[in-house]
PDB file of C-alpha atoms in Angstrom:
ATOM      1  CA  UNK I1280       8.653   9.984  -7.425  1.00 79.00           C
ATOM      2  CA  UNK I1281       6.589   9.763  -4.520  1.00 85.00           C
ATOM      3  CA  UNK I1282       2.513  10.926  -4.451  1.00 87.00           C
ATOM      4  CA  UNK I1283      -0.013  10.893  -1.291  1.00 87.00           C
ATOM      5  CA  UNK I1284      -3.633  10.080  -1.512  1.00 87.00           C
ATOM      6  CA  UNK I1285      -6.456  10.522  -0.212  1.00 82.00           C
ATOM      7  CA  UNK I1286     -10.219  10.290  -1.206  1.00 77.00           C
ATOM      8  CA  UNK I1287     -12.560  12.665   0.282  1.00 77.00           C
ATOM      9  CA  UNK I1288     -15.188  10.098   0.707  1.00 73.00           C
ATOM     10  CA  UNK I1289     -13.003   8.482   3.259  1.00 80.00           C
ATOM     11  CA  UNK I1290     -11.878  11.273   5.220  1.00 81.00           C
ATOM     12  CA  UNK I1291     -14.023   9.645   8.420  1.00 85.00           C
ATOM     13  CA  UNK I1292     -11.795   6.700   7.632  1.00 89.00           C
ATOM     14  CA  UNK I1293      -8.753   7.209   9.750  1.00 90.00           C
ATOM     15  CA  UNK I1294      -6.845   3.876   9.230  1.00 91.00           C
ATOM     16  CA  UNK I1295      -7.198   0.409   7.636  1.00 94.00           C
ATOM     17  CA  UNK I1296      -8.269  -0.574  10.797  1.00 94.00           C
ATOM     18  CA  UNK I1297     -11.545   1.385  10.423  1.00 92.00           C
ATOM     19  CA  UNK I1298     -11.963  -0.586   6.595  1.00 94.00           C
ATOM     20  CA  UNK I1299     -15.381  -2.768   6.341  1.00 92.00           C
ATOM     21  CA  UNK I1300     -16.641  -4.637   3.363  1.00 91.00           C
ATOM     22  CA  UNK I1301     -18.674  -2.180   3.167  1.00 91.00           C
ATOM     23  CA  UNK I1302     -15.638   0.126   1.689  1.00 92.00           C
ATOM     24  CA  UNK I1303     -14.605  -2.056  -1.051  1.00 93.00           C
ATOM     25  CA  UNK I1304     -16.219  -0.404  -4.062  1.00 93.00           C
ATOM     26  CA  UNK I1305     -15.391   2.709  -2.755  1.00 92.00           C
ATOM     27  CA  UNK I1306     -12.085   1.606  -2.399  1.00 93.00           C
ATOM     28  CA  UNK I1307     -11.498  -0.369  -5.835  1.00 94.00           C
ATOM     29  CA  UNK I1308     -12.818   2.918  -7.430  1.00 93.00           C
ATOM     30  CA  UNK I1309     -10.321   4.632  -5.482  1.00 93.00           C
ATOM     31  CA  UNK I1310      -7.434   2.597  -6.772  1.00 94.00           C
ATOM     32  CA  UNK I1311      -8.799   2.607 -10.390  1.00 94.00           C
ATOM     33  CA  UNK I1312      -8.101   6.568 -10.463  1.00 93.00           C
ATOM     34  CA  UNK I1313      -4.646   6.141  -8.591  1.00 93.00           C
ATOM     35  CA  UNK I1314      -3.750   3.897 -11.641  1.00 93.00           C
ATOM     36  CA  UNK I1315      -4.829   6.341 -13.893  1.00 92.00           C
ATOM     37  CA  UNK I1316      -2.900   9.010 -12.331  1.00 90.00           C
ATOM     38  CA  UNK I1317       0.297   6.324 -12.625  1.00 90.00           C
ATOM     39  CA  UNK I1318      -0.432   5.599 -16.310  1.00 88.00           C
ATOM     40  CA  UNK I1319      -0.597   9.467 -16.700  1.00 87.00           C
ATOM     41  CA  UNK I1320       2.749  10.050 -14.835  1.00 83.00           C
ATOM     42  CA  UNK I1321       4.811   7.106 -15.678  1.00 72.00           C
ATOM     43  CA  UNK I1322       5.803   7.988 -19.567  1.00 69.00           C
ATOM     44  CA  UNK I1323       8.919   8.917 -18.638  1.00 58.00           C
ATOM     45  CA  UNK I1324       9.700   6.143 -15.537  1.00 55.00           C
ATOM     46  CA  UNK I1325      11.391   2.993 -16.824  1.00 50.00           C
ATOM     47  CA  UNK I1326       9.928  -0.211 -17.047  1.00 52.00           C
ATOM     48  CA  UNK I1327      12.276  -1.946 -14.691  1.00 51.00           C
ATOM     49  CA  UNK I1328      11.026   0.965 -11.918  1.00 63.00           C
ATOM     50  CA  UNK I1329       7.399   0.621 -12.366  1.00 80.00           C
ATOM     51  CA  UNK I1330       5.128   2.355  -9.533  1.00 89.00           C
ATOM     52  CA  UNK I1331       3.685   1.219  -6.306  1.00 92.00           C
ATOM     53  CA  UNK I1332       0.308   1.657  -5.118  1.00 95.00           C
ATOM     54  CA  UNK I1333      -0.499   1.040  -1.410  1.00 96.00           C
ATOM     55  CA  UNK I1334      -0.695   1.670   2.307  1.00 96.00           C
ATOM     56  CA  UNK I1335       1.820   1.834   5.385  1.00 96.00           C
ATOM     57  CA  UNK I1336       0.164  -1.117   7.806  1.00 96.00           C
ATOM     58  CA  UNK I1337       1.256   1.600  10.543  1.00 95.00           C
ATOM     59  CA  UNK I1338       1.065   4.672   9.008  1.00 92.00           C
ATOM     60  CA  UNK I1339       2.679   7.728  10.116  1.00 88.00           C
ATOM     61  CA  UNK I1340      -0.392   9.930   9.539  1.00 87.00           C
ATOM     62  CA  UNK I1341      -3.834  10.262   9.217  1.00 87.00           C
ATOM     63  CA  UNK I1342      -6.619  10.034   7.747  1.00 90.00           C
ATOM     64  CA  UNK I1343      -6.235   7.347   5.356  1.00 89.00           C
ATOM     65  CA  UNK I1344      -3.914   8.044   2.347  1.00 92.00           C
ATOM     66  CA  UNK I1345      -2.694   5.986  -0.067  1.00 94.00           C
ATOM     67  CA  UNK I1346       1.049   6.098  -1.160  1.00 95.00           C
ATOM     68  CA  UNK I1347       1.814   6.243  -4.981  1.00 93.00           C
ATOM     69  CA  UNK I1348       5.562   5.257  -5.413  1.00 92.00           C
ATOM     70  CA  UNK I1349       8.154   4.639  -7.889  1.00 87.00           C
ATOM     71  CA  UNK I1350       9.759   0.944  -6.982  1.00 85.00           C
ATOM     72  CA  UNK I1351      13.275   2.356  -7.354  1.00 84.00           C
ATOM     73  CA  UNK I1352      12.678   4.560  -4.308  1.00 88.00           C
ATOM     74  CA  UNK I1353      14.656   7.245  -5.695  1.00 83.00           C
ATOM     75  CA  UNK I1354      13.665  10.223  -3.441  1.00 84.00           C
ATOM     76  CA  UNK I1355      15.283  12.398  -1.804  1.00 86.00           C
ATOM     77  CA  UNK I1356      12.750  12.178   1.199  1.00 86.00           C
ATOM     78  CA  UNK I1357      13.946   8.804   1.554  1.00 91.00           C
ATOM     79  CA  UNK I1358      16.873   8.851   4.352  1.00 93.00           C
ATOM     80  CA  UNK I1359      16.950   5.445   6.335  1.00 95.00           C
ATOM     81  CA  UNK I1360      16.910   2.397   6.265  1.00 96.00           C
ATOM     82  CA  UNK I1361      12.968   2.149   7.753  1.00 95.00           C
ATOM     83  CA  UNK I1362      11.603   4.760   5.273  1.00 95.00           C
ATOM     84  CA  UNK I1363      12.683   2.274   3.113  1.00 95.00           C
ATOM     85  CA  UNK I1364      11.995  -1.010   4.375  1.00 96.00           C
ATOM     86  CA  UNK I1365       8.539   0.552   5.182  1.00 96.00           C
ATOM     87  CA  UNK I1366       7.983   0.473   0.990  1.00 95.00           C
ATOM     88  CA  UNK I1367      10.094  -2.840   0.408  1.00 92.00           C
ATOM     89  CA  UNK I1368       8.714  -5.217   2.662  1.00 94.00           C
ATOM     90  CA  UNK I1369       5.057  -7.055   3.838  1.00 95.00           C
ATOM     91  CA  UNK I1370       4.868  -3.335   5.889  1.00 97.00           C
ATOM     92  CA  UNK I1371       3.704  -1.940   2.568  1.00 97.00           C
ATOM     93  CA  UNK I1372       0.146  -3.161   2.156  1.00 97.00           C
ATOM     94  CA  UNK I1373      -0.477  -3.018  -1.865  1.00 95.00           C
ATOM     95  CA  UNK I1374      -4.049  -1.831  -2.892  1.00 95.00           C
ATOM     96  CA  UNK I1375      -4.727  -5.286  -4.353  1.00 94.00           C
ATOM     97  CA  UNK I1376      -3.837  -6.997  -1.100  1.00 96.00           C
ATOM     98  CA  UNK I1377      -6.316  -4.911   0.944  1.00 96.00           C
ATOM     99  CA  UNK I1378      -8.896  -5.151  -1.396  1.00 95.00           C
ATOM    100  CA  UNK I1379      -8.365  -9.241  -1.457  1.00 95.00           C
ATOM    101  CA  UNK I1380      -8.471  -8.575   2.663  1.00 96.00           C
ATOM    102  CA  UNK I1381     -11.234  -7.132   2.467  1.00 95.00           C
ATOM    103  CA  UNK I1382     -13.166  -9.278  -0.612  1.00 93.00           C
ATOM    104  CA  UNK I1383     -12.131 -12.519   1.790  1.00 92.00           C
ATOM    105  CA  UNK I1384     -14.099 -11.531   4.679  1.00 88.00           C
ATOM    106  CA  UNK I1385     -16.671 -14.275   5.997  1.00 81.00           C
ATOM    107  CA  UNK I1386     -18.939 -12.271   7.734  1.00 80.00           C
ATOM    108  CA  UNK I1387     -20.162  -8.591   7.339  1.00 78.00           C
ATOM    109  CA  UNK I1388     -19.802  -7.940  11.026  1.00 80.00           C
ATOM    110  CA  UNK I1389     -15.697  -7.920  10.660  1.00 90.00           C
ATOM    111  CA  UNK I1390     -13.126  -5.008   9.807  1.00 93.00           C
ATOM    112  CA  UNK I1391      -9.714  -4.899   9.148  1.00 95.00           C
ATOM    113  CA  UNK I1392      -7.058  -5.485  11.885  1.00 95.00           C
ATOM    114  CA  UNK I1393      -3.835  -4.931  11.217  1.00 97.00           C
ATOM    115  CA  UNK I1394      -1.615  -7.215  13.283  1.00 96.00           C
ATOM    116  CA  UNK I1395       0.512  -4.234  14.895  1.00 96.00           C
ATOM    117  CA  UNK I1396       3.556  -5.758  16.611  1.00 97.00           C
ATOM    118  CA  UNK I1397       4.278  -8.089  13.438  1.00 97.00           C
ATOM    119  CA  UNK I1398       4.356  -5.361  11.550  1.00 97.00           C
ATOM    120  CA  UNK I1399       6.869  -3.112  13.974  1.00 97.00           C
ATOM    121  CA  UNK I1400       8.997  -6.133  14.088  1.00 98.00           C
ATOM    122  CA  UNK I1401       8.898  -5.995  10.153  1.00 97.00           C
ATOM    123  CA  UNK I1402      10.023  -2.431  10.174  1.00 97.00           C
ATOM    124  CA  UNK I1403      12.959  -2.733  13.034  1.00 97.00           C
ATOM    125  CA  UNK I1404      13.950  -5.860  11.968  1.00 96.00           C
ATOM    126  CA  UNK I1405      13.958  -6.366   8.078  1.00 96.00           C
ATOM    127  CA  UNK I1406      17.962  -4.872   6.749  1.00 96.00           C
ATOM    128  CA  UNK I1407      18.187  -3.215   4.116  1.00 95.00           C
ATOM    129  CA  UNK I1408      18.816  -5.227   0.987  1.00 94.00           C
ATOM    130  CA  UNK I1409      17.877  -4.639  -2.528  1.00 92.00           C
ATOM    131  CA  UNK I1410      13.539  -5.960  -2.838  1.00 87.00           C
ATOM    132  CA  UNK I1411      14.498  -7.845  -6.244  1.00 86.00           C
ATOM    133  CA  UNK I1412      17.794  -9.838  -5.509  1.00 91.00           C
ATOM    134  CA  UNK I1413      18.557  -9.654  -1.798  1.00 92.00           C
ATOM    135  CA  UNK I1414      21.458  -8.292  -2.364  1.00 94.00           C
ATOM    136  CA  UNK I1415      22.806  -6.458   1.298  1.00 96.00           C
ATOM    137  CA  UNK I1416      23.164  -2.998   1.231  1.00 96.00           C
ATOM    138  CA  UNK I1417      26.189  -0.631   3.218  1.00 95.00           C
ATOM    139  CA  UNK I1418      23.650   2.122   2.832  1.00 95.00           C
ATOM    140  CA  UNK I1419      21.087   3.801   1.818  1.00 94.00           C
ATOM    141  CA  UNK I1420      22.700   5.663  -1.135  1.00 93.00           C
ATOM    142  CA  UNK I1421      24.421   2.312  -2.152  1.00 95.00           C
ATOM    143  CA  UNK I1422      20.802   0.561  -1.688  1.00 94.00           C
ATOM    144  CA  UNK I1423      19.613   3.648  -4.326  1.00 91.00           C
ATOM    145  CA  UNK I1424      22.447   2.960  -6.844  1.00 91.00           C
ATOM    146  CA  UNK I1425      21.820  -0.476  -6.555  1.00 92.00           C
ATOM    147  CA  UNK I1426      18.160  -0.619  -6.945  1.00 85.00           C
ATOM    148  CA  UNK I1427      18.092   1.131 -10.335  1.00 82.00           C
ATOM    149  CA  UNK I1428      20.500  -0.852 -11.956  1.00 85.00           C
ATOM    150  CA  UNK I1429      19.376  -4.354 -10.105  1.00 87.00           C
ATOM    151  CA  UNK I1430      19.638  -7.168 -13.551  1.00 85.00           C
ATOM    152  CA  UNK I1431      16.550  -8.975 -11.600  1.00 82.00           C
ATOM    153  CA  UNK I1432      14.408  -5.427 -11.121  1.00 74.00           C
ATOM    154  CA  UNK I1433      11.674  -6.637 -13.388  1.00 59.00           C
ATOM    155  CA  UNK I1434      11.400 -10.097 -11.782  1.00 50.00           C
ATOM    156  CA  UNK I1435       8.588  -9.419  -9.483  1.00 45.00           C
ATOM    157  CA  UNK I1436       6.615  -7.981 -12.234  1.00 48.00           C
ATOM    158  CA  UNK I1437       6.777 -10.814 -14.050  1.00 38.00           C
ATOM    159  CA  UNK I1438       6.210 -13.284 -11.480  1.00 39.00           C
ATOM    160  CA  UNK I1439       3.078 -11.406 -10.357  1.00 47.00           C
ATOM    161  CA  UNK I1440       2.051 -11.544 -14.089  1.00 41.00           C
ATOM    162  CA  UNK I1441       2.476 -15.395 -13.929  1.00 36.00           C
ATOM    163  CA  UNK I1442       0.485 -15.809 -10.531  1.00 42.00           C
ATOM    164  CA  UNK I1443      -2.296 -13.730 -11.630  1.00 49.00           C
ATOM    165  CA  UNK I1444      -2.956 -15.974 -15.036  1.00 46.00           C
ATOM    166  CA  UNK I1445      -3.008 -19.341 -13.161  1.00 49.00           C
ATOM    167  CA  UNK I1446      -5.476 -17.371 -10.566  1.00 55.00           C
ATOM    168  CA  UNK I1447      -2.852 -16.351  -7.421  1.00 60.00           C
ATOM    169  CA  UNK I1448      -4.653 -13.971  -5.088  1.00 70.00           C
ATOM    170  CA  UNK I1449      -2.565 -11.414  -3.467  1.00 85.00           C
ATOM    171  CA  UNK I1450      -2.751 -11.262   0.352  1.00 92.00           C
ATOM    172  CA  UNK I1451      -0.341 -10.089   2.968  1.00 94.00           C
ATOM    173  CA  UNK I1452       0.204 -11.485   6.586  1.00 94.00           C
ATOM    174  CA  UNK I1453      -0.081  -8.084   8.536  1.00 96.00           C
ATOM    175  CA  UNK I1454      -3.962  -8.103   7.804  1.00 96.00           C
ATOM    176  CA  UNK I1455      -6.229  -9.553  10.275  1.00 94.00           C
ATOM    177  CA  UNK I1456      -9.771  -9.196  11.368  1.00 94.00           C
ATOM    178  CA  UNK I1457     -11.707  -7.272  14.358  1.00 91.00           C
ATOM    179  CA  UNK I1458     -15.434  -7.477  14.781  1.00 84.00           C
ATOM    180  CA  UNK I1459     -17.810  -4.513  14.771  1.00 60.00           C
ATOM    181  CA  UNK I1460     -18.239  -5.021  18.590  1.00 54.00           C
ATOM    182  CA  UNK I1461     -14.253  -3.544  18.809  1.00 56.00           C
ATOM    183  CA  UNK I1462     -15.326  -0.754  16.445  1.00 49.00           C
ATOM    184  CA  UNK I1463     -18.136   0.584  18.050  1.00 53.00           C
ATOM    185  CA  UNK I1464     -16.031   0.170  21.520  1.00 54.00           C
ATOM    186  CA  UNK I1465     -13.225   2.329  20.034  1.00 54.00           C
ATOM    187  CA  UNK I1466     -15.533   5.003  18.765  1.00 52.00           C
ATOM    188  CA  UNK I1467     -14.591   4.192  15.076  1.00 50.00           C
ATOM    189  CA  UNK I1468     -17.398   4.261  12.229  1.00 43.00           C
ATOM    190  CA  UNK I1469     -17.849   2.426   9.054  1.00 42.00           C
ATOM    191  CA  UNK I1470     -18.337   4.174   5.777  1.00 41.00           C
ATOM    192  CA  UNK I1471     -21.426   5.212   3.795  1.00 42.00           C
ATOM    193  CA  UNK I1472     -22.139   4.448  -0.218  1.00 43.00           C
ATOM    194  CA  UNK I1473     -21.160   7.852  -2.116  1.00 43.00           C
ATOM    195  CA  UNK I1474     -21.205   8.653  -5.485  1.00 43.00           C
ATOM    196  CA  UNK I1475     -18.367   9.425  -7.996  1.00 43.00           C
ATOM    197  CA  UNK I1476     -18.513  12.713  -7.403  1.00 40.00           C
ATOM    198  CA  UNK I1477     -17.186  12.427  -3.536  1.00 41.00           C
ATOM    199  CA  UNK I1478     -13.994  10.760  -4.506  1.00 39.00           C
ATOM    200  CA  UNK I1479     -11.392  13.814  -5.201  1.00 41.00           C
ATOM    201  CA  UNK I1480      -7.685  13.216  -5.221  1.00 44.00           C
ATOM    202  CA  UNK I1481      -5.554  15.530  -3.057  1.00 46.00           C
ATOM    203  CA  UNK I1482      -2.125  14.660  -4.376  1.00 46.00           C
ATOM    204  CA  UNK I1483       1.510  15.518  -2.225  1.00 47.00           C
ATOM    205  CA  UNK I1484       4.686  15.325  -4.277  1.00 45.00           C
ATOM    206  CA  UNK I1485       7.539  14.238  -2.018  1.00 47.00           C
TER     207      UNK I1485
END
């Protein structure tokens, strides 16, 4: 299963790169209903295929949208090997590691920067091989086959359990900063305080 995302109280927001500080609670409210909408849809997903919640560090589209995924990648819009190394690897930017990202930054007068060529070397370089065990794949239907029946599918789970008890904070490489100075120079604008009531979900099934 495979959902798009996007708040209406971010529509100005055209990519991470626009993201301030000044996002965050809009942002961490965002993700709060995206987790509601997985705990709503998930009754019938396995345990070992539990969803994904995040962002493409390049994405493919705009405004901002966030992707809401089921970790065994079984879709049928799934066809190569980048579509899926663009869910399986540092290029997929979870919602907890952007709001880290963002909950990190030293100064107000910063914004996301996502470091652009690292993360197109991610996607043309990374083979495809199964996200739990590393085990090589000949394709992208054997990658499928092997991904839902993987013995060590529910290791990352737990690991991320284990790091989150003894206080591990999430963050991913791709994410750098740019100061305001860049913004206003690229025409970009930062976001505005808005109720509950501005945050809709317009969902996509794919």
């Amino acid at each position: 299963r495979h959902y798009l995302s996007n708040p209406s109280c971010l529509m100005n927001v055209k990519s991470m790169n626009d993201l301030t500080k000044d996002h965050l609670d809009e942002l961490r409210e965002f993700h709060n209903l995206a987790k509601s909408i997985v705990a709503a849809i998930s009754r019938d997903v396995t345990k070992s295929n539990p969803f994904k919640i995040g962002y493409h560090s390049i994405p493919s589209l705009h405004p901002l949208h966030l992707h809401i995924i089921s970790s065994d990648l079984d879709s049928p819009c799934i066809t190569s090997r980048k579509h899926i190394v663009s869910f399986s690897s540092d290029f997929f930017v979870s919602s907890e590691e952007l709001e880290n990202h963002l909950e990190s930054a030293f100064v107000d007068s910063v914004s996301v920067a996502v470091r652009v060529q690292r993360a197109q070397d991610v996607l043309d370089s990374t083979p495809l091989q199964c996200q739990y065990c590393g085990r090589a794949a000949l394709n992208v239907p054997d990658f499928k086959r092997h991904n839902q029946t993987c013995p060590k599918a529910t290791a990352p789970n737990n690991l991320e359990r284990a790091h989150n008890d003894n206080g591990y904070v999430h963050f991913n490489s791709l994410l750098g900063w740019s100061s305001k100075r860049d913004l206003a120079r690229n025409g970009r604008v930062s976001g505005r305080k808005r109720s509950r009531r501005d945050i809709e979900l317009n969902l996509q099934k794919g």
